[in-house]
mmCIF file of C-alpha atoms and ligand atoms in Angstrom:
data_model
loop_
_atom_site.group_PDB
_atom_site.id
_atom_site.type_symbol
_atom_site.label_atom_id
_atom_site.label_comp_id
_atom_site.label_asym_id
_atom_site.label_seq_id
_atom_site.Cartn_x
_atom_site.Cartn_y
_atom_site.Cartn_z
ATOM 1 C CA MET A 1 10.956 25.416 38.495
ATOM 2 C CA ALA A 2 9.251 24.460 41.751
ATOM 3 C CA ARG A 3 9.355 20.773 40.807
ATOM 4 C CA GLY A 4 11.584 18.808 43.134
ATOM 5 C CA CYS A 5 12.009 21.760 45.458
ATOM 6 C CA LEU A 6 11.332 21.757 49.176
ATOM 7 C CA PRO A 7 9.850 24.674 51.097
ATOM 8 C CA ALA A 8 12.417 27.311 52.032
ATOM 9 C CA SER A 9 11.597 26.790 55.721
ATOM 10 C CA THR A 10 12.674 23.135 55.476
ATOM 11 C CA LEU A 11 15.915 24.128 53.797
ATOM 12 C CA ARG A 12 16.504 26.883 56.311
ATOM 13 C CA ARG A 13 16.123 24.402 59.144
ATOM 14 C CA ALA A 14 18.490 21.980 57.425
ATOM 15 C CA VAL A 15 21.086 24.696 57.037
ATOM 16 C CA ALA A 16 20.767 25.782 60.672
ATOM 17 C CA ARG A 17 21.146 22.195 61.872
ATOM 18 C CA GLN A 18 24.074 21.608 59.545
ATOM 19 C CA ARG A 19 25.695 24.683 60.962
ATOM 20 C CA ALA A 20 25.396 23.152 64.400
ATOM 21 C CA GLY A 21 27.064 20.073 63.030
ATOM 22 C CA VAL A 22 24.078 17.734 62.985
ATOM 23 C CA ARG A 23 24.654 15.776 59.826
ATOM 24 C CA TRP A 24 21.828 13.282 60.199
ATOM 25 C CA LEU A 25 19.200 15.873 59.437
ATOM 26 C CA LEU A 26 20.849 16.583 56.136
ATOM 27 C CA ALA A 27 20.942 12.852 55.426
ATOM 28 C CA LEU A 28 17.216 12.654 56.211
ATOM 29 C CA LEU A 29 16.536 15.639 54.003
ATOM 30 C CA LEU A 30 18.477 14.116 51.127
ATOM 31 C CA ALA A 31 16.663 10.806 51.567
ATOM 32 C CA ALA A 32 13.299 12.604 51.534
ATOM 33 C CA MET A 33 14.353 14.465 48.406
ATOM 34 C CA GLY A 34 15.348 11.166 46.795
ATOM 35 C CA LEU A 35 11.990 9.636 47.624
ATOM 36 C CA ALA A 36 10.186 12.711 46.360
ATOM 37 C CA ALA A 37 12.116 12.447 43.096
ATOM 38 C CA LEU A 38 11.227 8.766 42.777
ATOM 39 C CA ALA A 39 7.581 9.397 43.543
ATOM 40 C CA GLN A 40 7.531 12.165 40.998
ATOM 41 C CA ASN A 41 6.338 11.190 37.594
ATOM 42 C CA ARG A 42 9.311 11.712 35.249
ATOM 43 C CA GLY A 43 8.408 13.998 32.456
ATOM 44 C CA TRP A 44 7.101 17.453 32.010
ATOM 45 C CA VAL A 45 3.712 18.937 32.788
ATOM 46 C CA ARG A 46 1.760 19.511 29.596
ATOM 47 C CA ILE A 47 1.211 23.196 28.869
ATOM 48 C CA ALA A 48 -2.569 22.841 29.139
ATOM 49 C CA ALA A 49 -2.090 21.780 32.774
ATOM 50 C CA ASP A 50 0.841 23.988 33.816
ATOM 51 C CA GLY A 51 -1.294 26.639 35.478
ATOM 52 C CA LEU A 52 0.364 29.303 33.321
ATOM 53 C CA HIS A 53 -1.413 28.855 30.002
ATOM 54 C CA ASP A 54 -5.164 29.213 29.527
ATOM 55 C CA PRO A 55 -6.247 25.609 28.841
ATOM 56 C CA ARG A 56 -8.990 26.904 26.492
ATOM 57 C CA SER A 57 -6.618 29.005 24.397
ATOM 58 C CA PRO A 58 -6.511 28.017 20.714
ATOM 59 C CA ALA A 59 -2.742 28.704 20.819
ATOM 60 C CA LEU A 60 -2.213 25.503 22.807
ATOM 61 C CA GLY A 61 -2.411 23.433 19.646
ATOM 62 C CA VAL A 62 0.418 25.454 18.111
ATOM 63 C CA LEU A 63 2.822 25.643 21.065
ATOM 64 C CA GLN A 64 5.421 22.919 21.496
ATOM 65 C CA GLU A 65 5.106 20.726 24.591
ATOM 66 C CA PRO A 66 8.144 21.071 26.935
ATOM 67 C CA GLY A 67 8.589 17.293 26.979
ATOM 68 C CA GLU A 68 8.922 17.219 23.210
ATOM 69 C CA ALA A 69 11.607 19.913 23.269
ATOM 70 C CA LEU A 70 13.546 18.789 26.356
ATOM 71 C CA ALA A 71 13.413 14.980 26.442
ATOM 72 C CA ALA A 72 16.416 14.537 24.134
ATOM 73 C CA LEU A 73 18.703 16.729 26.289
ATOM 74 C CA PRO A 74 20.980 15.434 29.108
ATOM 75 C CA HIS A 75 18.753 14.430 31.987
ATOM 76 C CA ASP A 76 18.619 15.972 35.441
ATOM 77 C CA ALA A 77 16.488 14.624 38.300
ATOM 78 C CA VAL A 78 15.672 18.114 39.577
ATOM 79 C CA GLY A 79 14.556 21.526 38.377
ATOM 80 C CA ASN A 80 13.332 21.483 34.810
ATOM 81 C CA GLN A 81 15.040 18.117 34.356
ATOM 82 C CA VAL A 82 17.779 19.201 31.990
ATOM 83 C CA ARG A 83 21.467 19.343 32.937
ATOM 84 C CA TRP A 84 21.999 22.587 31.049
ATOM 85 C CA VAL A 85 25.789 22.979 31.385
ATOM 86 C CA LYS A 86 26.220 19.446 30.051
ATOM 87 C CA ALA A 87 23.796 20.149 27.212
ATOM 88 C CA LEU A 88 25.882 23.151 26.211
ATOM 89 C CA ASP A 89 29.263 21.428 26.641
ATOM 90 C CA GLU A 90 28.162 18.421 24.588
ATOM 91 C CA GLY A 91 26.770 20.616 21.836
ATOM 92 C CA ALA A 92 23.226 19.275 22.375
ATOM 93 C CA ILE A 93 22.116 22.922 22.239
ATOM 94 C CA GLN A 94 23.743 25.809 20.386
ATOM 95 C CA PRO A 95 22.117 28.938 21.754
ATOM 96 C CA ARG A 96 22.611 32.124 19.762
ATOM 97 C CA THR A 97 25.326 34.105 21.534
ATOM 98 C CA ASN A 98 24.179 37.569 20.549
ATOM 99 C CA ILE A 99 21.223 39.384 19.052
ATOM 100 C CA LEU A 100 22.954 42.735 18.637
ATOM 101 C CA PRO A 101 26.081 42.381 16.471
ATOM 102 C CA GLU A 102 28.120 44.538 18.850
ATOM 103 C CA THR A 103 27.519 42.190 21.793
ATOM 104 C CA ARG A 104 30.739 40.453 22.792
ATOM 105 C CA VAL A 105 30.743 37.127 24.580
ATOM 106 C CA ASN A 106 33.242 37.233 27.419
ATOM 107 C CA LEU A 107 34.140 33.783 28.632
ATOM 108 C CA ARG A 108 36.060 33.682 31.914
ATOM 109 C CA LEU A 109 37.693 30.481 33.114
ATOM 110 C CA SER A 110 38.635 31.202 36.714
ATOM 111 C CA GLU A 111 37.088 29.348 39.636
ATOM 112 C CA VAL A 112 36.670 30.921 43.068
ATOM 113 C CA LEU A 113 36.794 28.947 46.318
ATOM 114 C CA LEU A 114 34.297 30.174 48.917
ATOM 115 C CA LYS A 115 35.354 28.840 52.289
ATOM 116 C CA ASN A 116 32.855 30.132 54.847
ATOM 117 C CA THR A 117 30.766 27.005 54.837
ATOM 118 C CA GLY A 118 31.102 25.725 58.402
ATOM 119 C CA GLU A 119 30.740 21.953 58.490
ATOM 120 C CA MET A 120 29.802 21.737 54.827
ATOM 121 C CA ALA A 121 32.200 21.154 51.949
ATOM 122 C CA MET A 122 33.493 24.435 50.511
ATOM 123 C CA VAL A 123 31.835 26.070 47.519
ATOM 124 C CA ARG A 124 33.526 26.272 44.126
ATOM 125 C CA PHE A 125 32.116 29.065 41.986
ATOM 126 C CA PRO A 126 32.952 28.342 38.335
ATOM 127 C CA HIS A 127 33.082 31.379 36.012
ATOM 128 C CA ARG A 128 33.068 29.417 32.754
ATOM 129 C CA GLN A 129 29.763 27.683 33.471
ATOM 130 C CA HIS A 130 28.224 31.083 34.194
ATOM 131 C CA THR A 131 29.775 33.306 31.560
ATOM 132 C CA ALA A 132 28.655 30.793 28.916
ATOM 133 C CA TRP A 133 25.148 32.152 29.516
ATOM 134 C CA LEU A 134 25.624 35.417 31.375
ATOM 135 C CA ASP A 135 27.452 38.702 30.997
ATOM 136 C CA CYS A 136 29.879 39.990 33.653
ATOM 137 C CA SER A 137 27.441 42.840 34.277
ATOM 138 C CA ASN A 138 24.720 40.396 35.379
ATOM 139 C CA CYS A 139 26.713 39.828 38.562
ATOM 140 C CA HIS A 140 29.354 42.562 38.840
ATOM 141 C CA GLY A 141 29.264 46.327 38.504
ATOM 142 C CA ALA A 142 25.825 47.887 38.636
ATOM 143 C CA ALA A 143 24.174 44.525 39.421
ATOM 144 C CA GLY A 144 26.147 44.644 42.678
ATOM 145 C CA LEU A 145 25.743 40.930 43.414
ATOM 146 C CA PHE A 146 29.409 40.063 43.878
ATOM 147 C CA GLU A 147 32.720 41.893 44.312
ATOM 148 C CA GLN A 148 35.389 41.190 41.696
ATOM 149 C CA GLN A 149 37.706 40.039 44.434
ATOM 150 C CA ALA A 150 37.766 36.531 45.862
ATOM 151 C CA GLY A 151 36.404 36.343 49.407
ATOM 152 C CA ALA A 152 35.248 39.965 49.471
ATOM 153 C CA THR A 153 31.487 39.420 49.208
ATOM 154 C CA LYS A 154 29.358 38.611 52.229
ATOM 155 C CA ILE A 155 27.443 35.498 51.214
ATOM 156 C CA ASN A 156 25.603 33.022 53.414
ATOM 157 C CA MET A 157 22.797 30.504 53.144
ATOM 158 C CA MET A 158 20.194 32.762 54.742
ATOM 159 C CA LEU A 159 20.757 35.344 51.999
ATOM 160 C CA ILE A 160 20.735 32.620 49.355
ATOM 161 C CA LEU A 161 17.523 31.046 50.667
ATOM 162 C CA SER A 162 15.946 34.521 50.645
ATOM 163 C CA GLY A 163 16.610 34.768 46.920
ATOM 164 C CA GLU A 164 19.733 36.933 47.115
ATOM 165 C CA LYS A 165 23.294 36.276 45.842
ATOM 166 C CA CYS A 166 23.436 32.777 44.289
ATOM 167 C CA GLY A 167 19.755 32.402 45.237
ATOM 168 C CA LEU A 168 18.729 35.098 42.792
ATOM 169 C CA CYS A 169 19.083 32.491 40.051
ATOM 170 C CA HIS A 170 19.451 29.118 41.770
ATOM 171 C CA GLY A 171 16.027 27.858 42.686
ATOM 172 C CA ALA A 172 14.520 30.280 40.160
ATOM 173 C CA VAL A 173 16.101 29.829 36.714
ATOM 174 C CA ALA A 174 19.066 27.579 37.543
ATOM 175 C CA PHE A 175 19.342 24.279 39.436
ATOM 176 C CA PRO A 176 17.521 24.299 42.785
ATOM 177 C CA LEU A 177 19.004 24.896 46.243
ATOM 178 C CA THR A 178 18.216 21.338 47.311
ATOM 179 C CA GLU A 179 21.318 20.311 45.313
ATOM 180 C CA CYS A 180 23.711 21.227 48.119
ATOM 181 C CA LYS A 181 26.638 19.266 46.679
ATOM 182 C CA ARG A 182 26.605 20.917 43.292
ATOM 183 C CA CYS A 183 27.774 24.096 45.057
ATOM 184 C CA HIS A 184 29.373 22.550 48.156
ATOM 185 C CA SER A 185 31.643 20.399 46.023
ATOM 186 C CA VAL A 186 35.108 20.850 47.546
ATOM 187 C CA GLU A 187 35.832 18.765 50.659
ATOM 188 C CA ARG A 188 38.653 20.140 52.786
ATOM 189 C CA GLY A 189 41.925 18.371 52.000
ATOM 190 C CA SER A 190 40.517 16.691 48.863
ATOM 191 C CA PRO A 191 42.384 16.750 45.507
ATOM 192 C CA GLU A 192 39.887 19.407 44.373
ATOM 193 C CA HIS A 193 40.953 21.527 47.350
ATOM 194 C CA GLN A 194 44.664 20.902 46.732
ATOM 195 C CA ALA A 195 44.229 22.058 43.136
ATOM 196 C CA PHE A 196 43.765 25.565 44.566
ATOM 197 C CA GLY A 197 46.995 25.359 46.604
ATOM 198 C CA ASN A 198 46.787 28.191 49.130
ATOM 199 C CA ALA A 199 44.894 30.411 46.716
ATOM 200 C CA LEU A 200 41.199 31.218 46.453
ATOM 201 C CA VAL A 201 41.291 31.456 42.666
ATOM 202 C CA ARG A 202 42.480 29.033 40.005
ATOM 203 C CA GLU A 203 42.322 28.902 36.223
ATOM 204 C CA ALA A 204 40.149 26.018 35.088
ATOM 205 C CA THR A 205 40.719 24.273 31.788
ATOM 206 C CA PRO A 206 37.884 24.381 29.258
ATOM 207 C CA PRO A 207 36.043 21.047 28.753
HETATM 208 C C1 LIG B 301 26.928 34.454 37.892
HETATM 209 C C2 LIG B 301 27.654 35.564 38.458
HETATM 210 C C3 LIG B 301 28.978 35.981 37.874
HETATM 211 C C4 LIG B 301 29.277 36.319 36.562
HETATM 212 C C5 LIG B 301 28.356 36.308 35.357
HETATM 213 C C6 LIG B 301 30.648 36.748 36.567
HETATM 214 N N1 LIG B 301 31.160 36.647 37.835
HETATM 215 FE FE1 LIG B 301 33.035 37.227 38.419
HETATM 216 N N2 LIG B 301 32.661 36.539 40.303
HETATM 217 C C7 LIG B 301 31.467 35.995 40.734
HETATM 218 C C8 LIG B 301 31.621 35.542 42.100
HETATM 219 C C9 LIG B 301 30.570 34.843 42.939
HETATM 220 C C10 LIG B 301 32.936 35.848 42.482
HETATM 221 C C11 LIG B 301 33.569 35.633 43.869
HETATM 222 C C12 LIG B 301 33.276 36.848 44.718
HETATM 223 C C13 LIG B 301 33.808 36.748 46.113
HETATM 224 O O1 LIG B 301 34.502 35.777 46.445
HETATM 225 O O2 LIG B 301 33.554 37.671 46.908
HETATM 226 C C14 LIG B 301 33.575 36.475 41.331
HETATM 227 C C15 LIG B 301 34.890 36.930 41.294
HETATM 228 C C16 LIG B 301 35.474 37.579 40.229
HETATM 229 C C17 LIG B 301 36.843 38.075 40.220
HETATM 230 C C18 LIG B 301 37.902 37.857 41.306
HETATM 231 C C19 LIG B 301 38.358 36.392 41.236
HETATM 232 C C20 LIG B 301 38.988 36.047 39.906
HETATM 233 O O3 LIG B 301 38.381 35.301 39.117
HETATM 234 O O4 LIG B 301 40.091 36.548 39.600
HETATM 235 C C21 LIG B 301 37.030 38.711 39.013
HETATM 236 C C22 LIG B 301 38.279 39.422 38.538
HETATM 237 C C23 LIG B 301 35.782 38.545 38.259
HETATM 238 N N3 LIG B 301 34.865 37.866 39.047
HETATM 239 C C24 LIG B 301 35.594 39.002 36.972
HETATM 240 C C25 LIG B 301 34.519 38.637 36.161
HETATM 241 C C26 LIG B 301 34.436 38.924 34.747
HETATM 242 C C27 LIG B 301 35.480 39.703 33.930
HETATM 243 C C28 LIG B 301 33.250 38.385 34.307
HETATM 244 C C29 LIG B 301 32.710 38.317 32.897
HETATM 245 C C30 LIG B 301 33.617 37.736 31.905
HETATM 246 C C31 LIG B 301 32.592 37.780 35.469
HETATM 247 N N4 LIG B 301 33.407 37.949 36.554
HETATM 248 C C32 LIG B 301 31.342 37.182 35.438
HETATM 249 C C33 LIG B 301 30.302 35.910 40.000
HETATM 250 C C34 LIG B 301 30.176 36.186 38.649
HETATM 251 C C1 LIG B 302 23.759 27.710 44.599
HETATM 252 C C2 LIG B 302 24.838 27.269 45.460
HETATM 253 C C3 LIG B 302 24.537 26.681 46.817
HETATM 254 C C4 LIG B 302 23.681 25.669 47.124
HETATM 255 C C5 LIG B 302 22.792 24.860 46.178
HETATM 256 C C6 LIG B 302 23.775 25.455 48.551
HETATM 257 N N1 LIG B 302 24.687 26.326 49.078
HETATM 258 FE FE1 LIG B 302 25.228 26.476 51.062
HETATM 259 N N2 LIG B 302 26.450 28.059 50.625
HETATM 260 C C7 LIG B 302 26.670 28.557 49.373
HETATM 261 C C8 LIG B 302 27.574 29.699 49.467
HETATM 262 C C9 LIG B 302 28.069 30.535 48.308
HETATM 263 C C10 LIG B 302 27.872 29.855 50.841
HETATM 264 C C11 LIG B 302 28.775 30.938 51.483
HETATM 265 C C12 LIG B 302 30.234 30.592 51.282
HETATM 266 C C13 LIG B 302 31.172 31.735 51.584
HETATM 267 O O1 LIG B 302 30.738 32.894 51.638
HETATM 268 O O2 LIG B 302 32.385 31.499 51.746
HETATM 269 C C14 LIG B 302 27.153 28.800 51.540
HETATM 270 C C15 LIG B 302 27.218 28.594 52.924
HETATM 271 C C16 LIG B 302 26.635 27.539 53.590
HETATM 272 C C17 LIG B 302 26.809 27.246 55.007
HETATM 273 C C18 LIG B 302 27.628 28.057 56.008
HETATM 274 C C19 LIG B 302 26.767 28.765 57.015
HETATM 275 C C20 LIG B 302 25.751 29.680 56.424
HETATM 276 O O3 LIG B 302 24.625 29.716 56.909
HETATM 277 O O4 LIG B 302 26.020 30.363 55.418
HETATM 278 C C21 LIG B 302 26.080 26.098 55.268
HETATM 279 C C22 LIG B 302 25.931 25.376 56.609
HETATM 280 C C23 LIG B 302 25.444 25.683 54.019
HETATM 281 N N3 LIG B 302 25.809 26.561 53.035
HETATM 282 C C24 LIG B 302 24.614 24.582 53.886
HETATM 283 C C25 LIG B 302 23.940 24.242 52.706
HETATM 284 C C26 LIG B 302 22.991 23.135 52.615
HETATM 285 C C27 LIG B 302 22.620 22.197 53.746
HETATM 286 C C28 LIG B 302 22.544 23.137 51.312
HETATM 287 C C29 LIG B 302 21.497 22.236 50.671
HETATM 288 C C30 LIG B 302 20.215 22.159 51.353
HETATM 289 C C31 LIG B 302 23.222 24.219 50.606
HETATM 290 N N4 LIG B 302 24.044 24.873 51.485
HETATM 291 C C32 LIG B 302 23.047 24.497 49.260
HETATM 292 C C33 LIG B 302 26.143 28.103 48.175
HETATM 293 C C34 LIG B 302 25.185 27.088 48.060
HETATM 294 C C1 LIG B 303 22.717 35.531 37.483
HETATM 295 C C2 LIG B 303 22.326 34.153 37.724
HETATM 296 C C3 LIG B 303 23.204 33.253 38.560
HETATM 297 C C4 LIG B 303 23.820 33.533 39.764
HETATM 298 C C5 LIG B 303 23.764 34.824 40.557
HETATM 299 C C6 LIG B 303 24.537 32.341 40.136
HETATM 300 N N1 LIG B 303 24.332 31.357 39.207
HETATM 301 FE FE1 LIG B 303 25.159 29.462 39.226
HETATM 302 N N2 LIG B 303 24.315 29.093 37.408
HETATM 303 C C7 LIG B 303 23.457 29.934 36.720
HETATM 304 C C8 LIG B 303 23.045 29.301 35.486
HETATM 305 C C9 LIG B 303 22.070 29.896 34.468
HETATM 306 C C10 LIG B 303 23.690 28.053 35.432
HETATM 307 C C11 LIG B 303 23.557 26.998 34.338
HETATM 308 C C12 LIG B 303 22.231 26.279 34.435
HETATM 309 C C13 LIG B 303 22.152 25.250 35.538
HETATM 310 O O1 LIG B 303 23.158 24.545 35.784
HETATM 311 O O2 LIG B 303 21.082 25.138 36.156
HETATM 312 C C14 LIG B 303 24.504 27.958 36.651
HETATM 313 C C15 LIG B 303 25.338 26.878 36.952
HETATM 314 C C16 LIG B 303 26.070 26.760 38.123
HETATM 315 C C17 LIG B 303 26.986 25.670 38.423
HETATM 316 C C18 LIG B 303 27.414 24.580 37.461
HETATM 317 C C19 LIG B 303 26.474 23.421 37.378
HETATM 318 C C20 LIG B 303 26.989 22.367 36.430
HETATM 319 O O3 LIG B 303 26.158 21.548 36.006
HETATM 320 O O4 LIG B 303 28.183 22.335 36.099
HETATM 321 C C21 LIG B 303 27.444 25.878 39.702
HETATM 322 C C22 LIG B 303 28.404 24.994 40.485
HETATM 323 C C23 LIG B 303 26.843 27.103 40.192
HETATM 324 N N3 LIG B 303 26.026 27.615 39.211
HETATM 325 C C24 LIG B 303 27.094 27.671 41.435
HETATM 326 C C25 LIG B 303 26.755 28.991 41.783
HETATM 327 C C26 LIG B 303 27.171 29.647 43.016
HETATM 328 C C27 LIG B 303 27.985 28.996 44.115
HETATM 329 C C28 LIG B 303 26.683 30.925 42.961
HETATM 330 C C29 LIG B 303 26.867 32.040 43.972
HETATM 331 C C30 LIG B 303 28.235 32.308 44.428
HETATM 332 C C31 LIG B 303 25.954 31.063 41.709
HETATM 333 N N4 LIG B 303 26.023 29.872 41.032
HETATM 334 C C32 LIG B 303 25.313 32.220 41.289
HETATM 335 C C33 LIG B 303 23.048 31.177 37.120
HETATM 336 C C34 LIG B 303 23.514 31.861 38.241
#
């Protein structure tokens, strides 16, 4: 998952500067990320060279190469190079929803607007795109990641960059933190903002 990622210190600096209102650094960072993506050889590291599998293991001949499995799915320039929500929405993958028959899939459609973003566009947290893969209990209740009340959880970029809150998954198993705009997607005063009216929560329509 480290592919296409920048060191946390670089991101931390970018966030601090952005907070102070210096937009050019972010532009530079994005440009550098773009160049890094271009310079990067598209495609997936073969398992023999991924540093995880023993290259001498006889199992290598049996295991499927990531490229073979993932190349046909909607492309992403970052992370593991698959746009997973799109893959699911388009039916390109049909993951099994439950192993135990008693497991219930709880899809939630609401979106929460997180406004403490300083100079940056606000963050829209979409429940549907998360509950398609995750259970409520992964984030609420005992997991203690987020309150079930809009605006009640203390979240900021330092926590996220330290692997807490959104950063528990993003940058680890979900799209990387370099993709600022995928979270910071609601400009103040934009139609996306107006869709919330004065509220922090709105019901989204399924795709
Ligand atoms: C990936 C993490 C995640 C999952 C999974 C998740 N939530 Fe949330 N939920 C959040 C976040 C983030 C907020 C906003 C918290 C804040 O603003 O302080 C939130 C807010 C809420 C709220 C208040 C806003 C609203 O939508 O009315 C409720 C209620 C809620 N969640 C219920 C649920 C239920 C029920 C499920 C399972 C069907 C669920 N959540 C699954 C992260 C999650
Ligand atoms: C996985 C989602 C996600 C990504 C990716 C992300 N952010 Fe954030 N960011 C948040 C959330 C959530 C908050 C807190 C919002 C709130 O609590 O109202 C936040 C807050 C902020 C703030 C407000 C001040 C602070 O320190 O918290 C700044 C500035 C910021 N982000 C900059 C960035 C920049 C620059 C990037 C890209 C390098 C980025 N963010 C990427 C989710 C994200
Ligand atoms: C428990 C793990 C987890 C947490 C915590 C989490 N996410 Fe996610 N998120 C995922 C997964 C898994 C996906 C789907 C895979 C992907 O897009 O990389 C996803 C997808 C998304 C998407 C949709 C991307 C798309 O292509 O439509 C957004 C936006 C997002 N997350 C924002 C956030 C924000 C903001 C927070 C914190 C408030 C957060 N996430 C917390 C796991 C998590």
